[in-house]
PDB file of C-alpha atoms in Angstrom:
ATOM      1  CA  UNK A   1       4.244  42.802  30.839  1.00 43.00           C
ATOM      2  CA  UNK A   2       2.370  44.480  34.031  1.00 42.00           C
ATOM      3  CA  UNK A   3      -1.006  42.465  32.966  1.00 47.00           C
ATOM      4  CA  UNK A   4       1.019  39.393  32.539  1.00 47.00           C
ATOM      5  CA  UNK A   5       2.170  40.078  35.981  1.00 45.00           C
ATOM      6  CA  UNK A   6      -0.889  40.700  37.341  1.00 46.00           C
ATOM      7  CA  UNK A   7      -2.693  37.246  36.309  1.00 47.00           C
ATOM      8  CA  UNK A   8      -0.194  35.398  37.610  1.00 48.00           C
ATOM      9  CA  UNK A   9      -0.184  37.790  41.491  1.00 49.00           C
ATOM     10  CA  UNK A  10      -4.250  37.180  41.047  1.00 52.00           C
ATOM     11  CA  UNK A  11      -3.858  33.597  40.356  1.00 52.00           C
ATOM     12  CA  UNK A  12      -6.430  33.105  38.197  1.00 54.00           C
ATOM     13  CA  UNK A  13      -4.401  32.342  34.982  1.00 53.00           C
ATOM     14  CA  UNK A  14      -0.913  30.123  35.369  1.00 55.00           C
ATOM     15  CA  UNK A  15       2.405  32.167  33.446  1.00 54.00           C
ATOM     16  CA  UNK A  16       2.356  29.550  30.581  1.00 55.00           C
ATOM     17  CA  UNK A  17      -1.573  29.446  29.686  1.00 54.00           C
ATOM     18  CA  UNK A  18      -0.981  33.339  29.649  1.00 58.00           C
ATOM     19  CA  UNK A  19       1.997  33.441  27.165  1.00 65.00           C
ATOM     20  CA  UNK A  20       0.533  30.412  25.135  1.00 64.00           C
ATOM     21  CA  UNK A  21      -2.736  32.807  24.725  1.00 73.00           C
ATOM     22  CA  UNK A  22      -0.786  36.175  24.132  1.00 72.00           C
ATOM     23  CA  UNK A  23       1.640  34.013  21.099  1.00 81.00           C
ATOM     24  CA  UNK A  24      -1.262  32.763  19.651  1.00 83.00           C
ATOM     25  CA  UNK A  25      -3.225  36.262  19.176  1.00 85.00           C
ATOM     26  CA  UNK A  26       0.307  37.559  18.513  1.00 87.00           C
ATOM     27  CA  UNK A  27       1.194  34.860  15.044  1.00 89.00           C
ATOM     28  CA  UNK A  28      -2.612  34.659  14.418  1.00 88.00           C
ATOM     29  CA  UNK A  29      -3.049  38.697  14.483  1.00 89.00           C
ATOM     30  CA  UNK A  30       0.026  39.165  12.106  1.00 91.00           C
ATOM     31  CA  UNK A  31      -1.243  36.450   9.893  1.00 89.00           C
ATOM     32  CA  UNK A  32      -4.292  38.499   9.329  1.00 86.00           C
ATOM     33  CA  UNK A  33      -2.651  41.522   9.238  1.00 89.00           C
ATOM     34  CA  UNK A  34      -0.122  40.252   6.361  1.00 89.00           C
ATOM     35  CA  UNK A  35      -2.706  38.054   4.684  1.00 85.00           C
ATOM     36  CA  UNK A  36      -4.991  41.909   4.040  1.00 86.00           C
ATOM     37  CA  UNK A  37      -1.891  43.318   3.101  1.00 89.00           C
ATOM     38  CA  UNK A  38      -0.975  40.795   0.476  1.00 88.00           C
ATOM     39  CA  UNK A  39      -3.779  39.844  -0.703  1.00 86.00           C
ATOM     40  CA  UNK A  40      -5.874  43.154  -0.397  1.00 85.00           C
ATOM     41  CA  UNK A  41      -9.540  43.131   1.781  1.00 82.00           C
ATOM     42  CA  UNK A  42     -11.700  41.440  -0.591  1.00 85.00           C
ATOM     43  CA  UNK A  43      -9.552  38.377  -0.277  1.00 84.00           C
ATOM     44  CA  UNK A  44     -11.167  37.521   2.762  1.00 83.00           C
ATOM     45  CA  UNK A  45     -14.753  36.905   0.527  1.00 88.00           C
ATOM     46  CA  UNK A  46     -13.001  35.571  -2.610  1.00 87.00           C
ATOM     47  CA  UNK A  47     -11.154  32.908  -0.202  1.00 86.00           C
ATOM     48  CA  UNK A  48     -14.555  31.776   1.552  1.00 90.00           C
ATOM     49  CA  UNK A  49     -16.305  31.730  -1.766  1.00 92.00           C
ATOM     50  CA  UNK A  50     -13.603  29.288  -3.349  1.00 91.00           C
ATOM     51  CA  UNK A  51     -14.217  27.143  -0.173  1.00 94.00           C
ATOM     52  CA  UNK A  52     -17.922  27.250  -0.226  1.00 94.00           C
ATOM     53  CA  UNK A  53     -17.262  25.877  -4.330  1.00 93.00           C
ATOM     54  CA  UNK A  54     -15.068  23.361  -3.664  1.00 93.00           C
ATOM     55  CA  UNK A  55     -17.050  21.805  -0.527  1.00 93.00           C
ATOM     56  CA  UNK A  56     -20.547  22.753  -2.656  1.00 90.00           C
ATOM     57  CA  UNK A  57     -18.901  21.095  -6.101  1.00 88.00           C
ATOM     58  CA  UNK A  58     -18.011  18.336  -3.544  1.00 86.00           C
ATOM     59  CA  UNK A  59     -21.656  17.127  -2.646  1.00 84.00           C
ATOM     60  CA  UNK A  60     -23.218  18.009  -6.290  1.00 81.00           C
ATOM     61  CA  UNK A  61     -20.915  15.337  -7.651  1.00 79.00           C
ATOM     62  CA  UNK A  62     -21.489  13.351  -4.332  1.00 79.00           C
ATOM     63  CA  UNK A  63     -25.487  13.895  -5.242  1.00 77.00           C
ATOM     64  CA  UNK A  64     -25.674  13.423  -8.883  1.00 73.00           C
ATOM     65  CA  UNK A  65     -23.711  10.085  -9.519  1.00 64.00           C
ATOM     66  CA  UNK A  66     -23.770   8.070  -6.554  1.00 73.00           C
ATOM     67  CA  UNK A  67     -21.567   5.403  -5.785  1.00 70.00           C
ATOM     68  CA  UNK A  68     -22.831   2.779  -7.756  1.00 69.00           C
ATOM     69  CA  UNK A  69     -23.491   5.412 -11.130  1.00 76.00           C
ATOM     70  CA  UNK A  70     -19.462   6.542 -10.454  1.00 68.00           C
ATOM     71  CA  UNK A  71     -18.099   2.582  -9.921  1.00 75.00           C
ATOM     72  CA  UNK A  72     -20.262   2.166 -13.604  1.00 78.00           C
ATOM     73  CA  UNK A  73     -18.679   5.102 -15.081  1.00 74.00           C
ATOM     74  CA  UNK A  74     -14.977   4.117 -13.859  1.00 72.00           C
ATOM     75  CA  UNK A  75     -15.321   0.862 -15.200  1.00 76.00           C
ATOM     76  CA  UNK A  76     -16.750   1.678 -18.554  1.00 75.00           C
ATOM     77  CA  UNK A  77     -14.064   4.247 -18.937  1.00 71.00           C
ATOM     78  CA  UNK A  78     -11.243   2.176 -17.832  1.00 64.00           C
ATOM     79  CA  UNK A  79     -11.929  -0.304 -20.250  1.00 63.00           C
ATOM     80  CA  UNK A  80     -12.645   2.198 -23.161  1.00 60.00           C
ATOM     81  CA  UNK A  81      -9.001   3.392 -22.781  1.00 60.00           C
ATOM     82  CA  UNK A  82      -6.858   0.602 -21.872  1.00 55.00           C
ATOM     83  CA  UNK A  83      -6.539  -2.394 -24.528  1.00 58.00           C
ATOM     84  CA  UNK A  84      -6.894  -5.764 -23.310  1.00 57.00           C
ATOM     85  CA  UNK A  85      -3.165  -7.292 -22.672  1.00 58.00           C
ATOM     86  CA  UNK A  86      -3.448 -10.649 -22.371  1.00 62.00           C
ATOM     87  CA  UNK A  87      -4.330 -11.312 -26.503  1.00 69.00           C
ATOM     88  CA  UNK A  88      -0.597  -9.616 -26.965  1.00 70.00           C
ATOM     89  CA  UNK A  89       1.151 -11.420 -24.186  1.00 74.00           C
ATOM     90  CA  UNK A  90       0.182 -14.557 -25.232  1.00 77.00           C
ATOM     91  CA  UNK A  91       0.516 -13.879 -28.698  1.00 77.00           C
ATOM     92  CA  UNK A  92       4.197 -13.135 -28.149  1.00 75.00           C
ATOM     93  CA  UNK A  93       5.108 -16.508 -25.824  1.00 75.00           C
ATOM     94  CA  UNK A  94       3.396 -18.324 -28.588  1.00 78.00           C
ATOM     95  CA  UNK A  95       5.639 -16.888 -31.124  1.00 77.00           C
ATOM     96  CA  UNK A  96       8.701 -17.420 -28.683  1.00 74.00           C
ATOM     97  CA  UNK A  97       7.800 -20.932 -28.461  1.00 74.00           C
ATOM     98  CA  UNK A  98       7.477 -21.412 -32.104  1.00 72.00           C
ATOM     99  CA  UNK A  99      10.777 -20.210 -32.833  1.00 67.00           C
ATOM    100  CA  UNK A 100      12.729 -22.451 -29.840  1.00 61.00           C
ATOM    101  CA  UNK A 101      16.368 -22.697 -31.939  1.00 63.00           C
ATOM    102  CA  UNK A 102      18.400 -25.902 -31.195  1.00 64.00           C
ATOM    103  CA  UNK A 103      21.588 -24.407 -28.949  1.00 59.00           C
ATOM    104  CA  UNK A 104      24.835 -26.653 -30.154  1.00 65.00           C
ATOM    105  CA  UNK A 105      27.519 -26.612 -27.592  1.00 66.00           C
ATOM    106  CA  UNK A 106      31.056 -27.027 -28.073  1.00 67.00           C
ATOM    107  CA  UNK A 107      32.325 -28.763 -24.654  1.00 68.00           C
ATOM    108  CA  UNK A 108      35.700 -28.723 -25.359  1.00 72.00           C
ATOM    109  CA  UNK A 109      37.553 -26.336 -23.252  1.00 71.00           C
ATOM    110  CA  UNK A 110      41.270 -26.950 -23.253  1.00 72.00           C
ATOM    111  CA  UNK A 111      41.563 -29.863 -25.616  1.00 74.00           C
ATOM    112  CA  UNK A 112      42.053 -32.448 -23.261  1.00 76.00           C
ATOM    113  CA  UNK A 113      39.058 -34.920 -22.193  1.00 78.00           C
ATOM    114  CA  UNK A 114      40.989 -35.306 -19.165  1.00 84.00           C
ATOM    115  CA  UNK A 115      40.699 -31.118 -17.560  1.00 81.00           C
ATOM    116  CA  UNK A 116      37.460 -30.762 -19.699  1.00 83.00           C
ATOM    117  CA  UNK A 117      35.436 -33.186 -18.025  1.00 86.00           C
ATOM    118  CA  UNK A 118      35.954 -31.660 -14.654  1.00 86.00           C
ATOM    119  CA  UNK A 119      35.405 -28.387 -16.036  1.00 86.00           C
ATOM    120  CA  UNK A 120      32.563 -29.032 -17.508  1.00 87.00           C
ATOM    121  CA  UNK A 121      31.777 -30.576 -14.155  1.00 89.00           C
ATOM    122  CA  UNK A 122      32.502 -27.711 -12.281  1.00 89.00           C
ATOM    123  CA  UNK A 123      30.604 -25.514 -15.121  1.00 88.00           C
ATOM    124  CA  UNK A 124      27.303 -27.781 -14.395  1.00 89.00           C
ATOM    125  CA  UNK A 125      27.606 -27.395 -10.833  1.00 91.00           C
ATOM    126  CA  UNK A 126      27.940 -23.699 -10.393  1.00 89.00           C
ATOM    127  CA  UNK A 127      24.619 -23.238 -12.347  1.00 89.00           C
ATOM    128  CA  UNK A 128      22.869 -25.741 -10.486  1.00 89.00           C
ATOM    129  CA  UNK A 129      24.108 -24.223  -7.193  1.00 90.00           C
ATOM    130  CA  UNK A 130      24.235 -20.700  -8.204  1.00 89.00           C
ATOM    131  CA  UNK A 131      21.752 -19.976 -10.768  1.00 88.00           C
ATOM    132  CA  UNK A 132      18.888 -22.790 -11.345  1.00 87.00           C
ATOM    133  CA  UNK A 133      17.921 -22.657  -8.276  1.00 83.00           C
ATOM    134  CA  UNK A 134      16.359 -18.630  -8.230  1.00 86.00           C
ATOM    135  CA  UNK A 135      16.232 -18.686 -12.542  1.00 86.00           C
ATOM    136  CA  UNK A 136      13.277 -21.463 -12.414  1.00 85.00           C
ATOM    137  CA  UNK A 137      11.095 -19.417 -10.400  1.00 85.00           C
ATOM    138  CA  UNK A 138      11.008 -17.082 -13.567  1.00 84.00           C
ATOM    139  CA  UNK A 139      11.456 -18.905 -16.496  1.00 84.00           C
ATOM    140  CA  UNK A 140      11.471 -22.253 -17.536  1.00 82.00           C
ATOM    141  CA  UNK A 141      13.321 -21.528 -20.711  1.00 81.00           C
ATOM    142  CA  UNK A 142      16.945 -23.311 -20.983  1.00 83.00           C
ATOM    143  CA  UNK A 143      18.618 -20.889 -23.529  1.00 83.00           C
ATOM    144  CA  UNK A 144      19.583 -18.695 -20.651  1.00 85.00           C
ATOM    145  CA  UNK A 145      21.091 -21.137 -18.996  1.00 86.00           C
ATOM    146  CA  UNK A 146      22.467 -22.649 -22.246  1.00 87.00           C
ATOM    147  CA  UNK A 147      23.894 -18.397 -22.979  1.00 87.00           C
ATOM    148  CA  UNK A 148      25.349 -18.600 -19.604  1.00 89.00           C
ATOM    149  CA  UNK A 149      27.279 -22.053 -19.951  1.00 89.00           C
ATOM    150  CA  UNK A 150      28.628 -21.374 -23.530  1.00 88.00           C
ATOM    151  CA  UNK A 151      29.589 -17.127 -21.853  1.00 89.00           C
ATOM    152  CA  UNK A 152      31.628 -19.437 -19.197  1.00 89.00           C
ATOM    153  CA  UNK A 153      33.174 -22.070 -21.790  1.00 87.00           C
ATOM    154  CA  UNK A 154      33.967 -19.268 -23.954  1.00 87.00           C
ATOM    155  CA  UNK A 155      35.865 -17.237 -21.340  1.00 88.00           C
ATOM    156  CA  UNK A 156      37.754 -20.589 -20.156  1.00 85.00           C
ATOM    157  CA  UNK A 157      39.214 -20.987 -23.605  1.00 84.00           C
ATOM    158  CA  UNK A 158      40.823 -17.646 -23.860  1.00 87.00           C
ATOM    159  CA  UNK A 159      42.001 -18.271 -20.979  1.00 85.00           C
ATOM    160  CA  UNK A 160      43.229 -21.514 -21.846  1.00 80.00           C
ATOM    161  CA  UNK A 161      44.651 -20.128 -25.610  1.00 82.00           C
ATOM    162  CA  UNK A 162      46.009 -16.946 -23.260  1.00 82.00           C
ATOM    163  CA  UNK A 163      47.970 -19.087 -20.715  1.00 77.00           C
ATOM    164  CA  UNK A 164      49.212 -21.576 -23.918  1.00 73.00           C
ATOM    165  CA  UNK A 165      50.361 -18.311 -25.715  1.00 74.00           C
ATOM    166  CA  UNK A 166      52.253 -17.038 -22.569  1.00 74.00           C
ATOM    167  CA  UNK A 167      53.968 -20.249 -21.682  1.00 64.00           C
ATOM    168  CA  UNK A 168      55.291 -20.800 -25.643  1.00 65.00           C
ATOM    169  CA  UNK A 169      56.430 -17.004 -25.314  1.00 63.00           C
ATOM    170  CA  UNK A 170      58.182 -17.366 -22.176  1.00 56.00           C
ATOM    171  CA  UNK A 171      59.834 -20.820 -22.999  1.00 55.00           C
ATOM    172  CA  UNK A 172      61.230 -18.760 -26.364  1.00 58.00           C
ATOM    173  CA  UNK A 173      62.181 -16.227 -24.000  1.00 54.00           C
ATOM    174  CA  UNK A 174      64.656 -18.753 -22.067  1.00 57.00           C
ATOM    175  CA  UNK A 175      65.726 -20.572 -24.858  1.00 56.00           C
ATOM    176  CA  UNK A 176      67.007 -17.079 -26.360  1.00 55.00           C
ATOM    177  CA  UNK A 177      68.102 -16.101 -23.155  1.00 54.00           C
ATOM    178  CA  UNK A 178      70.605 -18.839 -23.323  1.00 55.00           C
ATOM    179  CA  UNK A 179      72.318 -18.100 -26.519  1.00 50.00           C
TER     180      UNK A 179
END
């Protein structure tokens, strides 16, 4: 503390350069000192020598293939591992093309021509509005859209055959109910 002290009565050295020094031999001193420890006192020359290989192996591959020999080498060994993909890409849209099924839709919904229409309205415009719009920028295949419509139809009879089921049950229900 007294040397501390005295720096800063002498005013050659301000407090905080004077701590800043003394913290820095402090942590970098017991570094050292627990680095020996751990690692024993030839640690210091096996740790330089592992640096002096890695920055040495460094500029012998640097030195022996060059830029343009490595850029050969990378490309010769990128296409020795990975198989060309467009053959099998294509391959399989071809196939998928081939094999376009014929979709048959059953419009009727609730039996009536005058709710289905609507509905089917309704149906066409909520894909247009909804769907179309972001499913064309990846695909220009209609069965999705075809899937989607009959998923909709399908869940509009049920609930169509549900909500005939419950009104014939609940009109039995009143005519017992008035015996």
């Amino acid at each position: 503390m007294l040397p501390l002290l005295w720096h800063a009565a002498e005013g050659s050295m301000p407090w905080t350069l004077c701590i800043a020094s003394l913290s820095i031999w402090g942590w970098g001193g017991l570094g050292g000192v627990l680095f020996l420890v751990t690692f024993g006192p030839f640690a210091i020359f096996y740790f330089a020598f592992y640096i002096l290989c890695f920055v040495g192996g460094g500029f012998a591959v640097t030195l022996l293939f060059g830029k343009i020999h490595s850029e050969k080498y990378l490309e010769k060994c990128e296409h020795a591992f990975l198989p060309p993909t467009s053959t099998g890409i294509t391959k399989c849209l071809e196939e998928m093309k081939k094999e376009a099924r014929i979709i048959k839709i059953d419009r009727r919904v609730t039996g009536s021509s005058i709710i289905d229409e609507p509905l089917q309205q309704v149906i066409q415009f909520v894909l247009r509005d909804y769907i179309q719009y972001w499913y064309y920028t990846l695909s220009d295949d209609e069965s999705f859209l075809l899937e989607i419509r009959q998923t909709v139809q399908n869940a509009l009879v049920q609930f169509s055959t549900r909500k005939a089921h419950l009104h014939i049950n609940h009109a039995d229900y009143k005519i017992n109910m008035k015996f």
